[in-house]
PDB file of C-alpha atoms in Angstrom:
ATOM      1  CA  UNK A   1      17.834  10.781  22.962  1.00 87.00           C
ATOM      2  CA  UNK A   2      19.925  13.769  21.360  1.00 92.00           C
ATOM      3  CA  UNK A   3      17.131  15.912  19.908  1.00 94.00           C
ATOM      4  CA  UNK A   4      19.133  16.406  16.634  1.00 96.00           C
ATOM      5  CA  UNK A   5      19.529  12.516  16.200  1.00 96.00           C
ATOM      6  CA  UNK A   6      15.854  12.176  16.774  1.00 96.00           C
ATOM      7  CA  UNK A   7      15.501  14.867  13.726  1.00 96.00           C
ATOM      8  CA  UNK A   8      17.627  12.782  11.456  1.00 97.00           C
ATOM      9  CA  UNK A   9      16.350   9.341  12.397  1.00 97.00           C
ATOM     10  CA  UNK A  10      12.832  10.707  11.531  1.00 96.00           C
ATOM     11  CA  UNK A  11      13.740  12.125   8.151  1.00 97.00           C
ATOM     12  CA  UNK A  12      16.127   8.806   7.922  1.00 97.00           C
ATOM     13  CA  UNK A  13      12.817   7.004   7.804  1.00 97.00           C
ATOM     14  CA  UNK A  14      12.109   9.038   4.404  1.00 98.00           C
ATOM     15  CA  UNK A  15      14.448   7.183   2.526  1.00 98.00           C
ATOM     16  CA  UNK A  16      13.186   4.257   1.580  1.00 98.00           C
ATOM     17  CA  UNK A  17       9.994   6.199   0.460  1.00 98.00           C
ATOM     18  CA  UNK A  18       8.975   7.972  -2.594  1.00 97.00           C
ATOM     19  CA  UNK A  19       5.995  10.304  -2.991  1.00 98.00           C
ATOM     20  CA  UNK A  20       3.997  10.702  -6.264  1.00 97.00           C
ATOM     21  CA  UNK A  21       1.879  13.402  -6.597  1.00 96.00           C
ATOM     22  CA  UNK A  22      -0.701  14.145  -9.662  1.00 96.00           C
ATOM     23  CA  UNK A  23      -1.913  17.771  -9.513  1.00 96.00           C
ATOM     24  CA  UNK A  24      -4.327  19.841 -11.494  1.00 95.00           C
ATOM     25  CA  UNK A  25      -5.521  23.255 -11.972  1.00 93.00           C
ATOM     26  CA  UNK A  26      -7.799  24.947 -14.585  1.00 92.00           C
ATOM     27  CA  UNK A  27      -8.312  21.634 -16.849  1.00 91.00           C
ATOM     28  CA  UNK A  28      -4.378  21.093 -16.555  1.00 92.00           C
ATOM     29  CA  UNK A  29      -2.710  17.927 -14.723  1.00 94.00           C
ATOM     30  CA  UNK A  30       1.208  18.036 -13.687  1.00 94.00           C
ATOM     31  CA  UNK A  31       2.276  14.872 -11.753  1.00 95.00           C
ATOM     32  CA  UNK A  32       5.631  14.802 -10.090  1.00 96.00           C
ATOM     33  CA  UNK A  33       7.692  12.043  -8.000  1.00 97.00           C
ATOM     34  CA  UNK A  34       9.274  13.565  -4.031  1.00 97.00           C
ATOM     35  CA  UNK A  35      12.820  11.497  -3.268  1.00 97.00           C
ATOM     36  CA  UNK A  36      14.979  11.836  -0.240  1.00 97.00           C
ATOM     37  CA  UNK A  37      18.438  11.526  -0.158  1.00 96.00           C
ATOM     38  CA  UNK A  38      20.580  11.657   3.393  1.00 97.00           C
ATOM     39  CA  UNK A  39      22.482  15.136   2.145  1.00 95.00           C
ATOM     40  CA  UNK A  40      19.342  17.153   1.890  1.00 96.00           C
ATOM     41  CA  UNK A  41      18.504  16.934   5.124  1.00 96.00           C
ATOM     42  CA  UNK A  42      21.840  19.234   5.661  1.00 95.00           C
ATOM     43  CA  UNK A  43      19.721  22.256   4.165  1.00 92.00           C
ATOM     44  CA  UNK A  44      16.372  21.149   5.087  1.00 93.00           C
ATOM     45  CA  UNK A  45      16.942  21.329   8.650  1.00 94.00           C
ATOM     46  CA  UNK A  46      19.248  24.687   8.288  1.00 93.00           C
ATOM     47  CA  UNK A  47      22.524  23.542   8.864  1.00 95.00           C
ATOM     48  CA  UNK A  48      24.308  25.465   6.394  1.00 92.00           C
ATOM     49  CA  UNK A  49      23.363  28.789   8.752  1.00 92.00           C
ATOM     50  CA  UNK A  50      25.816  27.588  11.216  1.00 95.00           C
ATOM     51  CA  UNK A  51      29.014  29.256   9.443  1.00 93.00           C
ATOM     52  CA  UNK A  52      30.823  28.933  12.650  1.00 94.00           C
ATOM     53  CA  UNK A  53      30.643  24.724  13.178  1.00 93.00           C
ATOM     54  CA  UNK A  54      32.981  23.587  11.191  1.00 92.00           C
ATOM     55  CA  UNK A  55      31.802  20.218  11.350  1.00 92.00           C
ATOM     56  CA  UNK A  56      28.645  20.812   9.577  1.00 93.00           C
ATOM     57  CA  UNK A  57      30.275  22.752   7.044  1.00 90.00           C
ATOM     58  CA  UNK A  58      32.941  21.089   5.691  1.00 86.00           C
ATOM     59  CA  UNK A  59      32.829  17.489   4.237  1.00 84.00           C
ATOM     60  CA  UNK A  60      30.184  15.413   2.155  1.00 93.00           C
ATOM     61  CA  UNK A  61      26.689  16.425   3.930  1.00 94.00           C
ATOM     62  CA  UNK A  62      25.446  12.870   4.192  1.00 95.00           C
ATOM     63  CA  UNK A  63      28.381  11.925   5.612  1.00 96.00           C
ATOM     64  CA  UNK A  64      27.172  15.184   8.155  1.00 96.00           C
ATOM     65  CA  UNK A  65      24.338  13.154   8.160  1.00 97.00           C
ATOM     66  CA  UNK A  66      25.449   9.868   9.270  1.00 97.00           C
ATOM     67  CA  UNK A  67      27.769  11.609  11.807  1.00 96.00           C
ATOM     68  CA  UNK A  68      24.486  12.823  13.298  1.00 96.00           C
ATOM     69  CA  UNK A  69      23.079   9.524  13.475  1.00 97.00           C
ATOM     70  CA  UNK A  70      26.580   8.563  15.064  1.00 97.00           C
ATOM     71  CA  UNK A  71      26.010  10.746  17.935  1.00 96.00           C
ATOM     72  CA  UNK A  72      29.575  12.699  16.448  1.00 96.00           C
ATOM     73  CA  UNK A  73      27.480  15.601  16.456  1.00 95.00           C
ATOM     74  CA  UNK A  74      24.943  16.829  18.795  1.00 95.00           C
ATOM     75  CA  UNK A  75      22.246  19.098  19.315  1.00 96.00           C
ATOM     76  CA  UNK A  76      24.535  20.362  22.016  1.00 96.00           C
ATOM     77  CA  UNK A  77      27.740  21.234  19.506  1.00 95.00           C
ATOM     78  CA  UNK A  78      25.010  23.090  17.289  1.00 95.00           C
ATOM     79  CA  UNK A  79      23.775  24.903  19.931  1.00 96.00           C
ATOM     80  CA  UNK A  80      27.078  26.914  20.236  1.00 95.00           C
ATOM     81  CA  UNK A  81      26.969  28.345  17.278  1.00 96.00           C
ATOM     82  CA  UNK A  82      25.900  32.032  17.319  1.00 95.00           C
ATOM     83  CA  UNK A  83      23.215  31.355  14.122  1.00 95.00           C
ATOM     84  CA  UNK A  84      21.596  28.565  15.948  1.00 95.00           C
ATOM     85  CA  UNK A  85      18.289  30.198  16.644  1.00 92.00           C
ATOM     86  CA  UNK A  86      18.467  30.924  12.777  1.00 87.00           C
ATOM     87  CA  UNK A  87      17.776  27.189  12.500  1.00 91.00           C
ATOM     88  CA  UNK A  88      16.270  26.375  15.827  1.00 91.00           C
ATOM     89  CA  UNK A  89      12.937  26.413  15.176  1.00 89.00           C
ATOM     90  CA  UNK A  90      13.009  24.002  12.246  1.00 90.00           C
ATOM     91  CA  UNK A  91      14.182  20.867  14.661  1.00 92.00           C
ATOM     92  CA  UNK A  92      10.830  19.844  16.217  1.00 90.00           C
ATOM     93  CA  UNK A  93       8.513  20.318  13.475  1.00 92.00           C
ATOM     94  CA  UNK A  94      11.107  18.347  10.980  1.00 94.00           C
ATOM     95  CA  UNK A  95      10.523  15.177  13.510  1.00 94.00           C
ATOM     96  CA  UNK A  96       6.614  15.109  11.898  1.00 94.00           C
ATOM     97  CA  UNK A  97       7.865  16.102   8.469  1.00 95.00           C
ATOM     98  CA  UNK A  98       6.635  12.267   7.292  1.00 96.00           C
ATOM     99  CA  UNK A  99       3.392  12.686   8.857  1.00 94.00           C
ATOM    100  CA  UNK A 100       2.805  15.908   7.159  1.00 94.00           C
ATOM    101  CA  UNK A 101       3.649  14.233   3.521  1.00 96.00           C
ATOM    102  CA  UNK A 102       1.574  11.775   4.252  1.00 96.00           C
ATOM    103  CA  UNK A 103      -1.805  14.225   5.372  1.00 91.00           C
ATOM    104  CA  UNK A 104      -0.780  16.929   3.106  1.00 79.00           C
ATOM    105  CA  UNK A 105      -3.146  18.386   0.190  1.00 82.00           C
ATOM    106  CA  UNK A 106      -2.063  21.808   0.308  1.00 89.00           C
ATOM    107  CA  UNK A 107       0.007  21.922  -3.127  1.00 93.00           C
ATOM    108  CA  UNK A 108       0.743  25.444  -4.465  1.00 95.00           C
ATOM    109  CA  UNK A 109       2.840  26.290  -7.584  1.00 91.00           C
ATOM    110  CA  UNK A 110       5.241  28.151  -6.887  1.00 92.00           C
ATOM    111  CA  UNK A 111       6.676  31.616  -8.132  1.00 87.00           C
ATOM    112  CA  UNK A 112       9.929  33.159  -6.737  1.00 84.00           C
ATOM    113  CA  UNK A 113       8.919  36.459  -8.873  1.00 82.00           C
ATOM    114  CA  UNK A 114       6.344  37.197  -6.217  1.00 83.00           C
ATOM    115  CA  UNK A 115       8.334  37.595  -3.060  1.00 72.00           C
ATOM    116  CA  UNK A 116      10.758  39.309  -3.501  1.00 72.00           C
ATOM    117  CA  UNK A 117      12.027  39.651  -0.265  1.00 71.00           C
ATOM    118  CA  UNK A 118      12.864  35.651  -0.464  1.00 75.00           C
ATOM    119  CA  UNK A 119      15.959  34.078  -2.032  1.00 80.00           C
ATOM    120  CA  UNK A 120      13.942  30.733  -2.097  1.00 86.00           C
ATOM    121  CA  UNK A 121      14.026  28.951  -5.123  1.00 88.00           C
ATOM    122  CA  UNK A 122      11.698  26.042  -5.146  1.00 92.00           C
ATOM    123  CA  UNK A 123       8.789  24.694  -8.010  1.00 93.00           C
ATOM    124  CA  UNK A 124       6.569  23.739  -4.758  1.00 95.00           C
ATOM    125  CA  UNK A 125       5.138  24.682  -1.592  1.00 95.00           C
ATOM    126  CA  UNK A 126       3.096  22.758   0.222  1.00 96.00           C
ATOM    127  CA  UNK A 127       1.835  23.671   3.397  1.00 94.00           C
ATOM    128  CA  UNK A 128       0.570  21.605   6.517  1.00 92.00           C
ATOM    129  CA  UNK A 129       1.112  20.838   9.960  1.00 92.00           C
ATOM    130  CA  UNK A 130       4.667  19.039  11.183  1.00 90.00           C
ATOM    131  CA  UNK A 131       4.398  17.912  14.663  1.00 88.00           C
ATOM    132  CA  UNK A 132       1.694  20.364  15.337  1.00 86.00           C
ATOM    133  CA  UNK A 133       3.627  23.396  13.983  1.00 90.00           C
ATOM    134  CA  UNK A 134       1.815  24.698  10.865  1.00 93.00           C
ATOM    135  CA  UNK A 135       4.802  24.796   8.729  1.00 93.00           C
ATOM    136  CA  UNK A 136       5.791  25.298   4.663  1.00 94.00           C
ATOM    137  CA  UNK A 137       7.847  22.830   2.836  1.00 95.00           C
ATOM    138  CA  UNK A 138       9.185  24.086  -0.661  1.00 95.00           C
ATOM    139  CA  UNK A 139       9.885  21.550  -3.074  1.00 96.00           C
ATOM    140  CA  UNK A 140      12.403  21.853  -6.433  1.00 93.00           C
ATOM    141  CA  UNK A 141      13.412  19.862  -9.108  1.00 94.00           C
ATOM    142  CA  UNK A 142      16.299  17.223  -8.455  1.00 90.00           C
ATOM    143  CA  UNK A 143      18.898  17.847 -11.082  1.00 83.00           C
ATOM    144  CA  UNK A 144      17.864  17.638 -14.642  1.00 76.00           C
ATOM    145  CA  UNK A 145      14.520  15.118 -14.051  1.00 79.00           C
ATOM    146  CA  UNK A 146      11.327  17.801 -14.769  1.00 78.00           C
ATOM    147  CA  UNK A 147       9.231  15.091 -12.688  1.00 89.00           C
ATOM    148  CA  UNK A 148      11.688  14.246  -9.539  1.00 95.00           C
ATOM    149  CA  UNK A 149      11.464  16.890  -6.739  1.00 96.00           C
ATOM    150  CA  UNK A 150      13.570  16.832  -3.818  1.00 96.00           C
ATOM    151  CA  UNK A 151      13.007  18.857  -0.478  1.00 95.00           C
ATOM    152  CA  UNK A 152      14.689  22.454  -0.860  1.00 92.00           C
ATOM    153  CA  UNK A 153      13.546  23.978   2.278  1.00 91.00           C
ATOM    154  CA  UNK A 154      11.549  23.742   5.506  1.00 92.00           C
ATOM    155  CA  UNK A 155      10.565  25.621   8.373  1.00 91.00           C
ATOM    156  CA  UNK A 156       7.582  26.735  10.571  1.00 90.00           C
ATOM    157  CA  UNK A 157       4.839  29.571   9.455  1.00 91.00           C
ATOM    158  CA  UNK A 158       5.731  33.190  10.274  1.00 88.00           C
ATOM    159  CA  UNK A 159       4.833  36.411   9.865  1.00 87.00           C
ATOM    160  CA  UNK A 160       5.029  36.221   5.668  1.00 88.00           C
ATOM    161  CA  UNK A 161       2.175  34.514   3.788  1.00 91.00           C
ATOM    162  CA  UNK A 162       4.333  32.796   1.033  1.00 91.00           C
ATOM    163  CA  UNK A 163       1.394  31.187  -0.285  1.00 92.00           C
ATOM    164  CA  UNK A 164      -0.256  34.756  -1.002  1.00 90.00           C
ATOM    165  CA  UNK A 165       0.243  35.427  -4.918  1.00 90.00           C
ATOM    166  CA  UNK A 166       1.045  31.484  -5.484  1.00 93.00           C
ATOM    167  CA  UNK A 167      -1.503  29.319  -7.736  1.00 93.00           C
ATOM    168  CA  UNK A 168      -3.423  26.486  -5.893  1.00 94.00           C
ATOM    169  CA  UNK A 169      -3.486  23.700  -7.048  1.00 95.00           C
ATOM    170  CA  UNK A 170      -6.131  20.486  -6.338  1.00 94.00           C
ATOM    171  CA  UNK A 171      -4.361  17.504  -5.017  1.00 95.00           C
ATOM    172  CA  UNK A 172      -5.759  14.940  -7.673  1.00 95.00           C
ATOM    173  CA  UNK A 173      -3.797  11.551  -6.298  1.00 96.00           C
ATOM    174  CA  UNK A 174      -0.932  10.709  -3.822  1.00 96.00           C
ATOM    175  CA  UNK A 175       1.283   7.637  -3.418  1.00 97.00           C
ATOM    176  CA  UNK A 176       3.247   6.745  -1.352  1.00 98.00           C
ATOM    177  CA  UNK A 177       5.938   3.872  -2.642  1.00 98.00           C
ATOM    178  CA  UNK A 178       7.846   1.971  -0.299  1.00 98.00           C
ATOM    179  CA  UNK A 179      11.262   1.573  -2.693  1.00 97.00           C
ATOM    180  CA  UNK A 180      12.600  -1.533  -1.247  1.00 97.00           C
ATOM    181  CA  UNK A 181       9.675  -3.655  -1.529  1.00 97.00           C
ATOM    182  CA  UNK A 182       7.443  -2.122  -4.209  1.00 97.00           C
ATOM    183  CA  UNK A 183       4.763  -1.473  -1.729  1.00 98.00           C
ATOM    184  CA  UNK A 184       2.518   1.695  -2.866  1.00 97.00           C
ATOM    185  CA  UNK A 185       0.234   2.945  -0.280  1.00 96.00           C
ATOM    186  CA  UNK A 186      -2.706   4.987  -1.890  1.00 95.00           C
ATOM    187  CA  UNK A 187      -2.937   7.925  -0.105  1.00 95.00           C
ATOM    188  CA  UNK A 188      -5.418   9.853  -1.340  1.00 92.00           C
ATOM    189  CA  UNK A 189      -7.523   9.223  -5.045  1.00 93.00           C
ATOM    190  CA  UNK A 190     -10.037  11.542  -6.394  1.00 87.00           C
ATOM    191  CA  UNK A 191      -9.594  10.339  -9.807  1.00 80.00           C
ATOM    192  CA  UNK A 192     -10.520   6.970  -8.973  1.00 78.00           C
ATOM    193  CA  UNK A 193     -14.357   8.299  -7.863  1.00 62.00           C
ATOM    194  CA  UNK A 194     -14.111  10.478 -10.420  1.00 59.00           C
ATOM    195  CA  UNK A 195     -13.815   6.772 -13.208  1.00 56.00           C
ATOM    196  CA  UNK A 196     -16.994   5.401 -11.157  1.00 50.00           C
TER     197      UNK A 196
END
């Protein structure tokens, strides 16, 4: 299979999910809900780098998305581009990007201020392994909703620490709802031991 369509059909796999996280730090709890929708995979896997494929710049990016699925575009078309390795190494650890939501308890806050040297702009970080890549995943808010997050960016530890400076937080509960049947998965509780 087309390594790229094996990238989108494992985030496609995300969308019927939604995470809910309940945080706290110093005596203070923030709970927040993670969605997916098909056009932020476009940015989450580092598409938007490619300036010189027009077909993953122009048009609706989950329509991008389902041309992926398609096979309309391959890994192979990508890898002409001349910023491909600026993306490259976010394919294989995006595949295990649902396995590291689901083992994840690595939550920081997170503040732009501090590194400078980044143009990211996320609320989140959370950091874990995806497909056996230690990797960050920075999280922001999803239009005007405080409490929905969406995934703003993703890619494999480096050289820069971006969780130096940041406030940790203690992961406090995580759910995991299955939005077309109402199934929640408990994924991790420390409140409930903490009622017993």
């Amino acid at each position: 299979m087309d390594l790229l369509k094996k990238c989108a059909l494992a985030y496609s796999n995300l969308l019927i999910y939604e995470y809910h996280f309940v945080i706290g730090r110093k005596g203070i709890t923030k709970e927040f809900y993670l969605s997916f929708e098909k056009s932020d995979f476009h940015h989450l896997l580092g598409l938007h780098k490619l300036k010189d494929i027009t077909q993953v710049q122009r048009g609706m990016r989950d329509k991008i998305f389902d041309q992926i699925i398609k096979d309309m575009i391959s890994i192979e078309l990508i890898k002409k581009s001349s910023y491909y390795e600026k993306m490259e190494e976010r394919i294989i650890p995006l595949i295990g990007l649902e396995k590291m939501l689901d083992d994840n308890h690595i939550i920081f806050r997170y503040n732009e201020k501090i590194h400078k040297f980044s143009l990211i702009k996320a609320d989140y970080l959370l950091e874990g392994e995806a497909n056996l890549m230690k990797s960050y995943l920075f999280l922001g808010r999803r239009k005007d909703n405080e409490k929905e997050q969406m995934c703003r960016t993703f890619f494999k530890v480096g050289d820069k620490d971006y969780t130096q400076g940041q406030p940790c937080y203690t992961l406090l509960k995580k759910e995991k709802k299955n939005l077309l049947t109402g199934e929640v998965i408990i994924q991790y509780d420390r409140l409930a031991s903490k009622k017993e």
